[in-house]
PDB file of C-alpha atoms in Angstrom:
ATOM      1  CA  MET A   1       7.419 -33.359 -13.836  1.00 41.00           C
ATOM      2  CA  ASP A   2       5.617 -36.700 -14.186  1.00 45.00           C
ATOM      3  CA  GLY A   3       1.832 -37.070 -14.342  1.00 45.00           C
ATOM      4  CA  ASP A   4       1.442 -38.371 -10.760  1.00 42.00           C
ATOM      5  CA  THR A   5       3.411 -35.459  -9.306  1.00 35.00           C
ATOM      6  CA  GLU A   6       1.386 -32.964 -11.331  1.00 39.00           C
ATOM      7  CA  THR A   7      -1.846 -34.570 -10.107  1.00 42.00           C
ATOM      8  CA  ARG A   8      -0.719 -34.339  -6.459  1.00 39.00           C
ATOM      9  CA  ARG A   9       0.293 -30.695  -6.911  1.00 37.00           C
ATOM     10  CA  LEU A  10      -3.028 -29.777  -8.484  1.00 48.00           C
ATOM     11  CA  LYS A  11      -4.906 -31.634  -5.760  1.00 48.00           C
ATOM     12  CA  GLY A  12      -3.016 -29.765  -3.067  1.00 55.00           C
ATOM     13  CA  THR A  13      -3.576 -26.470  -4.837  1.00 80.00           C
ATOM     14  CA  GLY A  14      -7.312 -27.155  -5.052  1.00 91.00           C
ATOM     15  CA  ALA A  15      -7.580 -27.920  -1.346  1.00 93.00           C
ATOM     16  CA  ARG A  16      -5.559 -24.811  -0.481  1.00 94.00           C
ATOM     17  CA  PHE A  17      -7.728 -22.634  -2.718  1.00 96.00           C
ATOM     18  CA  ALA A  18     -10.914 -24.019  -1.161  1.00 96.00           C
ATOM     19  CA  TYR A  19      -9.500 -23.574   2.350  1.00 97.00           C
ATOM     20  CA  GLU A  20      -8.325 -20.002   1.809  1.00 96.00           C
ATOM     21  CA  THR A  21     -11.548 -18.953   0.079  1.00 97.00           C
ATOM     22  CA  LEU A  22     -13.796 -20.467   2.734  1.00 97.00           C
ATOM     23  CA  ARG A  23     -11.595 -19.158   5.559  1.00 96.00           C
ATOM     24  CA  ASP A  24     -11.809 -15.601   4.209  1.00 96.00           C
ATOM     25  CA  GLU A  25     -15.574 -15.861   3.782  1.00 97.00           C
ATOM     26  CA  ILE A  26     -16.006 -17.175   7.336  1.00 96.00           C
ATOM     27  CA  LEU A  27     -13.740 -14.509   8.843  1.00 95.00           C
ATOM     28  CA  SER A  28     -15.516 -11.746   6.913  1.00 93.00           C
ATOM     29  CA  LEU A  29     -18.929 -13.196   7.919  1.00 93.00           C
ATOM     30  CA  ALA A  30     -19.897 -13.691   4.277  1.00 95.00           C
ATOM     31  CA  LEU A  31     -20.604 -17.209   5.569  1.00 96.00           C
ATOM     32  CA  SER A  32     -22.639 -16.639   8.717  1.00 94.00           C
ATOM     33  CA  PRO A  33     -22.029 -18.351  12.064  1.00 95.00           C
ATOM     34  CA  GLY A  34     -24.177 -21.493  12.174  1.00 95.00           C
ATOM     35  CA  GLN A  35     -24.563 -21.671   8.378  1.00 97.00           C
ATOM     36  CA  LEU A  36     -24.676 -25.181   6.910  1.00 97.00           C
ATOM     37  CA  LEU A  37     -21.751 -26.025   4.595  1.00 97.00           C
ATOM     38  CA  ASP A  38     -22.396 -28.587   1.896  1.00 95.00           C
ATOM     39  CA  GLU A  39     -19.449 -30.310   0.204  1.00 95.00           C
ATOM     40  CA  THR A  40     -21.284 -30.816  -3.090  1.00 96.00           C
ATOM     41  CA  THR A  41     -22.354 -27.177  -3.348  1.00 96.00           C
ATOM     42  CA  PHE A  42     -18.807 -25.893  -2.839  1.00 97.00           C
ATOM     43  CA  ALA A  43     -17.307 -28.543  -5.117  1.00 96.00           C
ATOM     44  CA  GLU A  44     -19.601 -27.325  -7.894  1.00 96.00           C
ATOM     45  CA  ARG A  45     -18.849 -23.688  -7.101  1.00 96.00           C
ATOM     46  CA  PHE A  46     -15.075 -24.242  -7.188  1.00 96.00           C
ATOM     47  CA  ALA A  47     -15.257 -26.643 -10.155  1.00 95.00           C
ATOM     48  CA  MET A  48     -13.429 -29.405  -8.308  1.00 95.00           C
ATOM     49  CA  SER A  49     -14.181 -32.783  -6.741  1.00 95.00           C
ATOM     50  CA  ARG A  50     -15.514 -33.109  -3.192  1.00 95.00           C
ATOM     51  CA  SER A  51     -12.171 -34.408  -1.847  1.00 95.00           C
ATOM     52  CA  PRO A  52     -10.313 -31.051  -1.734  1.00 96.00           C
ATOM     53  CA  VAL A  53     -13.399 -29.407  -0.250  1.00 96.00           C
ATOM     54  CA  ARG A  54     -13.469 -32.103   2.433  1.00 95.00           C
ATOM     55  CA  GLU A  55      -9.764 -31.458   3.112  1.00 96.00           C
ATOM     56  CA  ALA A  56     -10.547 -27.753   3.444  1.00 97.00           C
ATOM     57  CA  PHE A  57     -13.303 -28.517   5.957  1.00 97.00           C
ATOM     58  CA  ILE A  58     -10.846 -30.577   8.023  1.00 96.00           C
ATOM     59  CA  ARG A  59      -8.345 -27.701   8.119  1.00 96.00           C
ATOM     60  CA  LEU A  60     -11.079 -25.217   9.001  1.00 96.00           C
ATOM     61  CA  ALA A  61     -12.191 -27.492  11.829  1.00 95.00           C
ATOM     62  CA  GLY A  62      -8.618 -27.461  13.118  1.00 93.00           C
ATOM     63  CA  ASP A  63      -8.777 -23.649  13.092  1.00 93.00           C
ATOM     64  CA  GLY A  64     -12.006 -23.765  15.083  1.00 91.00           C
ATOM     65  CA  LEU A  65     -13.919 -22.107  12.233  1.00 95.00           C
ATOM     66  CA  VAL A  66     -16.267 -24.988  11.386  1.00 96.00           C
ATOM     67  CA  VAL A  67     -17.953 -27.675  13.465  1.00 96.00           C
ATOM     68  CA  THR A  68     -18.942 -31.207  12.452  1.00 93.00           C
ATOM     69  CA  LEU A  69     -22.259 -32.212  13.984  1.00 93.00           C
ATOM     70  CA  ALA A  70     -23.374 -35.644  15.175  1.00 88.00           C
ATOM     71  CA  ASN A  71     -25.160 -36.273  11.848  1.00 88.00           C
ATOM     72  CA  ARG A  72     -21.811 -35.561  10.080  1.00 87.00           C
ATOM     73  CA  SER A  73     -23.013 -32.296   8.569  1.00 93.00           C
ATOM     74  CA  THR A  74     -20.686 -29.287   8.823  1.00 96.00           C
ATOM     75  CA  ILE A  75     -21.616 -25.774   9.918  1.00 97.00           C
ATOM     76  CA  VAL A  76     -19.747 -22.528  10.386  1.00 97.00           C
ATOM     77  CA  ALA A  77     -18.750 -22.400  14.060  1.00 95.00           C
ATOM     78  CA  PRO A  78     -21.062 -20.179  16.130  1.00 94.00           C
ATOM     79  CA  ILE A  79     -19.594 -17.179  17.928  1.00 91.00           C
ATOM     80  CA  ASP A  80     -19.673 -18.305  21.544  1.00 89.00           C
ATOM     81  CA  VAL A  81     -20.783 -15.223  23.453  1.00 88.00           C
ATOM     82  CA  GLN A  82     -21.116 -17.236  26.660  1.00 90.00           C
ATOM     83  CA  SER A  83     -17.344 -17.751  26.759  1.00 93.00           C
ATOM     84  CA  PHE A  84     -16.526 -14.187  25.665  1.00 94.00           C
ATOM     85  CA  PRO A  85     -15.496 -12.981  29.179  1.00 95.00           C
ATOM     86  CA  LYS A  86     -12.995 -15.851  29.468  1.00 97.00           C
ATOM     87  CA  TYR A  87     -11.702 -15.150  25.966  1.00 96.00           C
ATOM     88  CA  VAL A  88     -11.141 -11.481  26.796  1.00 97.00           C
ATOM     89  CA  GLU A  89      -9.429 -12.422  30.056  1.00 98.00           C
ATOM     90  CA  ALA A  90      -6.956 -14.636  28.191  1.00 98.00           C
ATOM     91  CA  LEU A  91      -6.470 -12.044  25.438  1.00 98.00           C
ATOM     92  CA  ASP A  92      -5.742  -9.337  27.993  1.00 98.00           C
ATOM     93  CA  ILE A  93      -3.069 -11.400  29.736  1.00 98.00           C
ATOM     94  CA  ALA A  94      -1.400 -12.440  26.469  1.00 98.00           C
ATOM     95  CA  GLN A  95      -1.545  -8.939  25.003  1.00 98.00           C
ATOM     96  CA  ARG A  96      -0.082  -7.316  28.109  1.00 98.00           C
ATOM     97  CA  MET A  97       2.706  -9.861  28.554  1.00 98.00           C
ATOM     98  CA  ASN A  98       3.829  -9.775  24.925  1.00 98.00           C
ATOM     99  CA  THR A  99       3.723  -5.978  24.829  1.00 98.00           C
ATOM    100  CA  ARG A 100       5.633  -5.674  28.119  1.00 98.00           C
ATOM    101  CA  LEU A 101       8.340  -7.999  26.841  1.00 98.00           C
ATOM    102  CA  ALA A 102       8.562  -6.096  23.559  1.00 98.00           C
ATOM    103  CA  ALA A 103       9.097  -2.811  25.412  1.00 98.00           C
ATOM    104  CA  GLU A 104      11.903  -4.401  27.407  1.00 98.00           C
ATOM    105  CA  LEU A 105      13.641  -6.471  24.729  1.00 98.00           C
ATOM    106  CA  ARG A 106      12.946  -4.804  21.359  1.00 98.00           C
ATOM    107  CA  THR A 107      15.749  -4.090  18.914  1.00 98.00           C
ATOM    108  CA  GLU A 108      15.917  -1.396  16.262  1.00 98.00           C
ATOM    109  CA  ASP A 109      14.989  -4.015  13.659  1.00 98.00           C
ATOM    110  CA  ASP A 110      11.927  -4.921  15.736  1.00 98.00           C
ATOM    111  CA  LEU A 111      10.867  -1.270  15.814  1.00 98.00           C
ATOM    112  CA  LEU A 112      11.122  -1.092  12.034  1.00 98.00           C
ATOM    113  CA  ARG A 113       8.964  -4.214  11.650  1.00 98.00           C
ATOM    114  CA  ILE A 114       6.356  -2.936  14.106  1.00 98.00           C
ATOM    115  CA  ALA A 115       6.291   0.468  12.388  1.00 98.00           C
ATOM    116  CA  ARG A 116       5.818  -1.164   8.979  1.00 98.00           C
ATOM    117  CA  ALA A 117       2.993  -3.290  10.371  1.00 98.00           C
ATOM    118  CA  GLN A 118       1.369  -0.206  11.872  1.00 96.00           C
ATOM    119  CA  ALA A 119       1.616   1.640   8.534  1.00 96.00           C
ATOM    120  CA  ALA A 120       0.044  -1.378   6.801  1.00 97.00           C
ATOM    121  CA  PHE A 121      -2.791  -1.330   9.316  1.00 95.00           C
ATOM    122  CA  GLU A 122      -3.429   2.370   8.733  1.00 93.00           C
ATOM    123  CA  THR A 123      -3.528   1.697   4.977  1.00 95.00           C
ATOM    124  CA  ALA A 124      -6.006  -1.155   5.540  1.00 94.00           C
ATOM    125  CA  VAL A 125      -8.213   1.106   7.688  1.00 90.00           C
ATOM    126  CA  LYS A 126      -8.287   3.720   4.919  1.00 91.00           C
ATOM    127  CA  GLY A 127      -9.256   0.995   2.449  1.00 93.00           C
ATOM    128  CA  GLY A 128     -12.228   0.019   4.615  1.00 88.00           C
ATOM    129  CA  ASN A 129     -12.002  -3.731   3.965  1.00 92.00           C
ATOM    130  CA  HIS A 130     -12.627  -5.386   7.326  1.00 91.00           C
ATOM    131  CA  LEU A 131     -10.923  -8.651   6.384  1.00 93.00           C
ATOM    132  CA  ASN A 132      -7.757  -6.777   5.406  1.00 94.00           C
ATOM    133  CA  MET A 133      -8.030  -4.719   8.579  1.00 93.00           C
ATOM    134  CA  SER A 134      -8.255  -7.769  10.838  1.00 94.00           C
ATOM    135  CA  GLU A 135      -5.283  -9.397   9.090  1.00 96.00           C
ATOM    136  CA  ALA A 136      -3.220  -6.188   9.357  1.00 96.00           C
ATOM    137  CA  ASN A 137      -4.230  -5.839  13.004  1.00 95.00           C
ATOM    138  CA  LYS A 138      -3.006  -9.367  13.676  1.00 97.00           C
ATOM    139  CA  GLN A 139       0.289  -8.704  11.906  1.00 98.00           C
ATOM    140  CA  PHE A 140       0.846  -5.543  13.977  1.00 98.00           C
ATOM    141  CA  HIS A 141       0.328  -7.358  17.258  1.00 98.00           C
ATOM    142  CA  MET A 142       2.390 -10.345  16.136  1.00 98.00           C
ATOM    143  CA  ALA A 143       5.281  -8.028  15.232  1.00 98.00           C
ATOM    144  CA  ILE A 144       5.128  -6.853  18.836  1.00 98.00           C
ATOM    145  CA  ALA A 145       4.995 -10.451  20.090  1.00 98.00           C
ATOM    146  CA  VAL A 146       8.030 -11.434  18.030  1.00 98.00           C
ATOM    147  CA  ALA A 147       9.920  -8.524  19.610  1.00 98.00           C
ATOM    148  CA  GLY A 148       9.126 -10.042  23.018  1.00 98.00           C
ATOM    149  CA  ARG A 149      11.318 -13.063  22.253  1.00 98.00           C
ATOM    150  CA  ASN A 150       9.035 -15.667  23.856  1.00 98.00           C
ATOM    151  CA  PRO A 151       7.700 -18.120  21.237  1.00 97.00           C
ATOM    152  CA  TYR A 152       5.380 -19.808  23.730  1.00 98.00           C
ATOM    153  CA  LEU A 153       3.638 -16.567  24.636  1.00 97.00           C
ATOM    154  CA  SER A 154       3.566 -15.366  21.032  1.00 97.00           C
ATOM    155  CA  GLY A 155       2.122 -18.703  19.833  1.00 97.00           C
ATOM    156  CA  PHE A 156      -0.637 -18.551  22.446  1.00 97.00           C
ATOM    157  CA  TYR A 157      -1.306 -14.920  21.504  1.00 98.00           C
ATOM    158  CA  GLU A 158      -1.551 -15.754  17.813  1.00 96.00           C
ATOM    159  CA  ARG A 159      -4.167 -18.439  18.461  1.00 94.00           C
ATOM    160  CA  LEU A 160      -6.236 -15.966  20.461  1.00 95.00           C
ATOM    161  CA  LEU A 161      -5.961 -13.315  17.755  1.00 96.00           C
ATOM    162  CA  ASP A 162      -7.087 -15.844  15.133  1.00 93.00           C
ATOM    163  CA  GLN A 163     -10.022 -16.977  17.274  1.00 92.00           C
ATOM    164  CA  GLY A 164     -11.167 -13.380  17.720  1.00 93.00           C
ATOM    165  CA  ARG A 165     -11.039 -12.228  14.116  1.00 93.00           C
ATOM    166  CA  ARG A 166     -14.775 -12.614  13.474  1.00 94.00           C
ATOM    167  CA  MET A 167     -15.568 -10.660  16.621  1.00 92.00           C
ATOM    168  CA  LEU A 168     -13.028  -8.058  15.522  1.00 90.00           C
ATOM    169  CA  HIS A 169     -14.873  -7.822  12.198  1.00 89.00           C
ATOM    170  CA  LEU A 170     -18.053  -6.914  14.106  1.00 87.00           C
ATOM    171  CA  HIS A 171     -16.010  -4.532  16.248  1.00 83.00           C
ATOM    172  CA  PHE A 172     -14.760  -2.744  13.135  1.00 85.00           C
ATOM    173  CA  ASP A 173     -18.316  -2.532  11.830  1.00 82.00           C
ATOM    174  CA  TYR A 174     -19.441  -0.937  15.086  1.00 81.00           C
ATOM    175  CA  LEU A 175     -16.597   1.610  15.059  1.00 80.00           C
ATOM    176  CA  GLU A 176     -17.294   2.461  11.438  1.00 81.00           C
ATOM    177  CA  ARG A 177     -20.966   3.111  12.092  1.00 80.00           C
ATOM    178  CA  THR A 178     -20.251   5.137  15.240  1.00 77.00           C
ATOM    179  CA  HIS A 179     -17.453   7.127  13.525  1.00 69.00           C
ATOM    180  CA  ASP A 180     -14.850   6.157  16.118  1.00 59.00           C
ATOM    181  CA  GLY A 181     -12.508   4.130  13.891  1.00 54.00           C
ATOM    182  CA  ILE A 182      -9.575   6.529  14.286  1.00 58.00           C
ATOM    183  CA  LEU A 183      -9.201   5.351  17.884  1.00 60.00           C
ATOM    184  CA  LEU A 184      -7.661   2.054  16.741  1.00 72.00           C
ATOM    185  CA  THR A 185      -4.834   3.651  14.786  1.00 80.00           C
ATOM    186  CA  GLU A 186      -4.141   6.113  17.594  1.00 88.00           C
ATOM    187  CA  GLU A 187      -3.878   3.286  20.149  1.00 91.00           C
ATOM    188  CA  HIS A 188      -1.492   1.333  17.927  1.00 95.00           C
ATOM    189  CA  ALA A 189       0.699   4.413  17.474  1.00 94.00           C
ATOM    190  CA  ALA A 190       0.782   4.973  21.230  1.00 96.00           C
ATOM    191  CA  MET A 191       1.790   1.342  21.834  1.00 97.00           C
ATOM    192  CA  LEU A 192       4.633   1.685  19.333  1.00 98.00           C
ATOM    193  CA  ASP A 193       5.811   4.888  21.037  1.00 98.00           C
ATOM    194  CA  ALA A 194       5.866   3.169  24.446  1.00 98.00           C
ATOM    195  CA  ILE A 195       7.811   0.211  23.056  1.00 98.00           C
ATOM    196  CA  ARG A 196      10.261   2.550  21.347  1.00 98.00           C
ATOM    197  CA  ALA A 197      10.789   4.413  24.652  1.00 98.00           C
ATOM    198  CA  ARG A 198      11.221   1.105  26.539  1.00 98.00           C
ATOM    199  CA  ASP A 199       8.428   2.274  28.841  1.00 98.00           C
ATOM    200  CA  VAL A 200       7.296  -1.136  30.084  1.00 98.00           C
ATOM    201  CA  GLU A 201       4.569   0.120  32.409  1.00 98.00           C
ATOM    202  CA  ARG A 202       3.009   2.404  29.806  1.00 98.00           C
ATOM    203  CA  ALA A 203       3.159  -0.371  27.192  1.00 98.00           C
ATOM    204  CA  ASP A 204       1.375  -2.646  29.669  1.00 98.00           C
ATOM    205  CA  ALA A 205      -1.305  -0.031  30.411  1.00 98.00           C
ATOM    206  CA  LEU A 206      -1.901   0.653  26.715  1.00 97.00           C
ATOM    207  CA  ALA A 207      -2.176  -3.055  25.912  1.00 98.00           C
ATOM    208  CA  HIS A 208      -4.745  -3.451  28.675  1.00 97.00           C
ATOM    209  CA  SER A 209      -6.686  -0.391  27.494  1.00 95.00           C
ATOM    210  CA  HIS A 210      -6.635  -1.776  23.949  1.00 94.00           C
ATOM    211  CA  THR A 211      -8.263  -5.022  25.105  1.00 95.00           C
ATOM    212  CA  CYS A 212     -10.850  -3.156  27.173  1.00 94.00           C
ATOM    213  CA  GLN A 213     -11.753  -0.961  24.204  1.00 89.00           C
ATOM    214  CA  PHE A 214     -12.343  -4.053  22.055  1.00 91.00           C
ATOM    215  CA  ARG A 215     -14.375  -5.704  24.839  1.00 92.00           C
ATOM    216  CA  ASP A 216     -16.567  -2.669  25.519  1.00 89.00           C
ATOM    217  CA  ASN A 217     -17.297  -1.919  21.872  1.00 85.00           C
ATOM    218  CA  PHE A 218     -18.123  -5.555  21.133  1.00 88.00           C
ATOM    219  CA  LEU A 219     -20.528  -5.667  24.069  1.00 87.00           C
ATOM    220  CA  ARG A 220     -22.173  -2.431  22.891  1.00 84.00           C
ATOM    221  CA  PHE A 221     -22.503  -3.990  19.450  1.00 83.00           C
ATOM    222  CA  LEU A 222     -24.292  -6.982  20.964  1.00 82.00           C
ATOM    223  CA  GLN A 223     -26.626  -4.765  22.949  1.00 81.00           C
ATOM    224  CA  GLU A 224     -27.718  -2.787  19.916  1.00 75.00           C
ATOM    225  CA  ASN A 225     -28.063  -5.963  17.818  1.00 57.00           C
ATOM    226  CA  HIS A 226     -29.703  -8.339  20.303  1.00 49.00           C
ATOM    227  CA  GLY A 227     -32.333  -9.209  17.693  1.00 48.00           C
ATOM    228  CA  SER A 228     -29.733 -10.168  15.086  1.00 51.00           C
ATOM    229  CA  THR A 229     -29.947 -13.488  13.247  1.00 50.00           C
ATOM    230  CA  ILE A 230     -26.248 -14.221  13.809  1.00 53.00           C
ATOM    231  CA  ALA A 231     -25.893 -17.624  15.491  1.00 56.00           C
ATOM    232  CA  LEU A 232     -24.343 -17.163  18.911  1.00 54.00           C
ATOM    233  CA  GLY A 233     -23.266 -19.952  21.244  1.00 59.00           C
ATOM    234  CA  GLY A 234     -24.710 -20.659  24.688  1.00 54.00           C
ATOM    235  CA  PRO A 235     -28.296 -20.703  25.933  1.00 47.00           C
ATOM    236  CA  ALA A 236     -30.461 -17.628  25.596  1.00 44.00           C
ATOM    237  CA  ARG A 237     -30.691 -15.498  28.703  1.00 47.00           C
ATOM    238  CA  PRO A 238     -33.383 -13.003  29.657  1.00 45.00           C
ATOM    239  CA  LEU A 239     -32.412  -9.370  29.081  1.00 42.00           C
TER     240      LEU A 239
END
């Protein structure tokens, strides 16, 4: 391998490392919504130049996880509570459609993949790491979407799941503190059973219930934490 190729590989690796590290810290809320991100600070932290950090910021902006302001500074994207009802509406439609299709079209191989994803989620829940839980939750639902055989619907669903991972992190925190975390694993198991039985209507109802449970718990979280310092999008409204 010549020197130029090695330099390009190392540069790409540095940008990927910065991106993955910052992405995990944003999704886990270690970097708070609205927090200012400084290229120089992260370049020093990661022991690299500012260029790979800048590349990481660009990728994170494409994911909707950071925002570049008019003065060219970069912040962690706020959680836009004002648009939450519209987000949930879209999530509900995508979740129901993909789950309905999976119940109708699944193969035995699909069932094995969904079951493995469900087992991985249960393991993540036992481990208590919310970042691992949100990733395992996404993989479970995407295994269902793949079984539905519609790449357009599954692609739309994946984008929604990614956009909601920080809210899901807060949702997990709420369930953990209220000792209701087992409900998530039970709902996933019930969805798998309905898909296995090819019960399209029950799969649809469970997918809808799953979205409503997320919505209601997240709203309860907001109500009990209305004085939180987390940066939330939209203008303040009187309680």
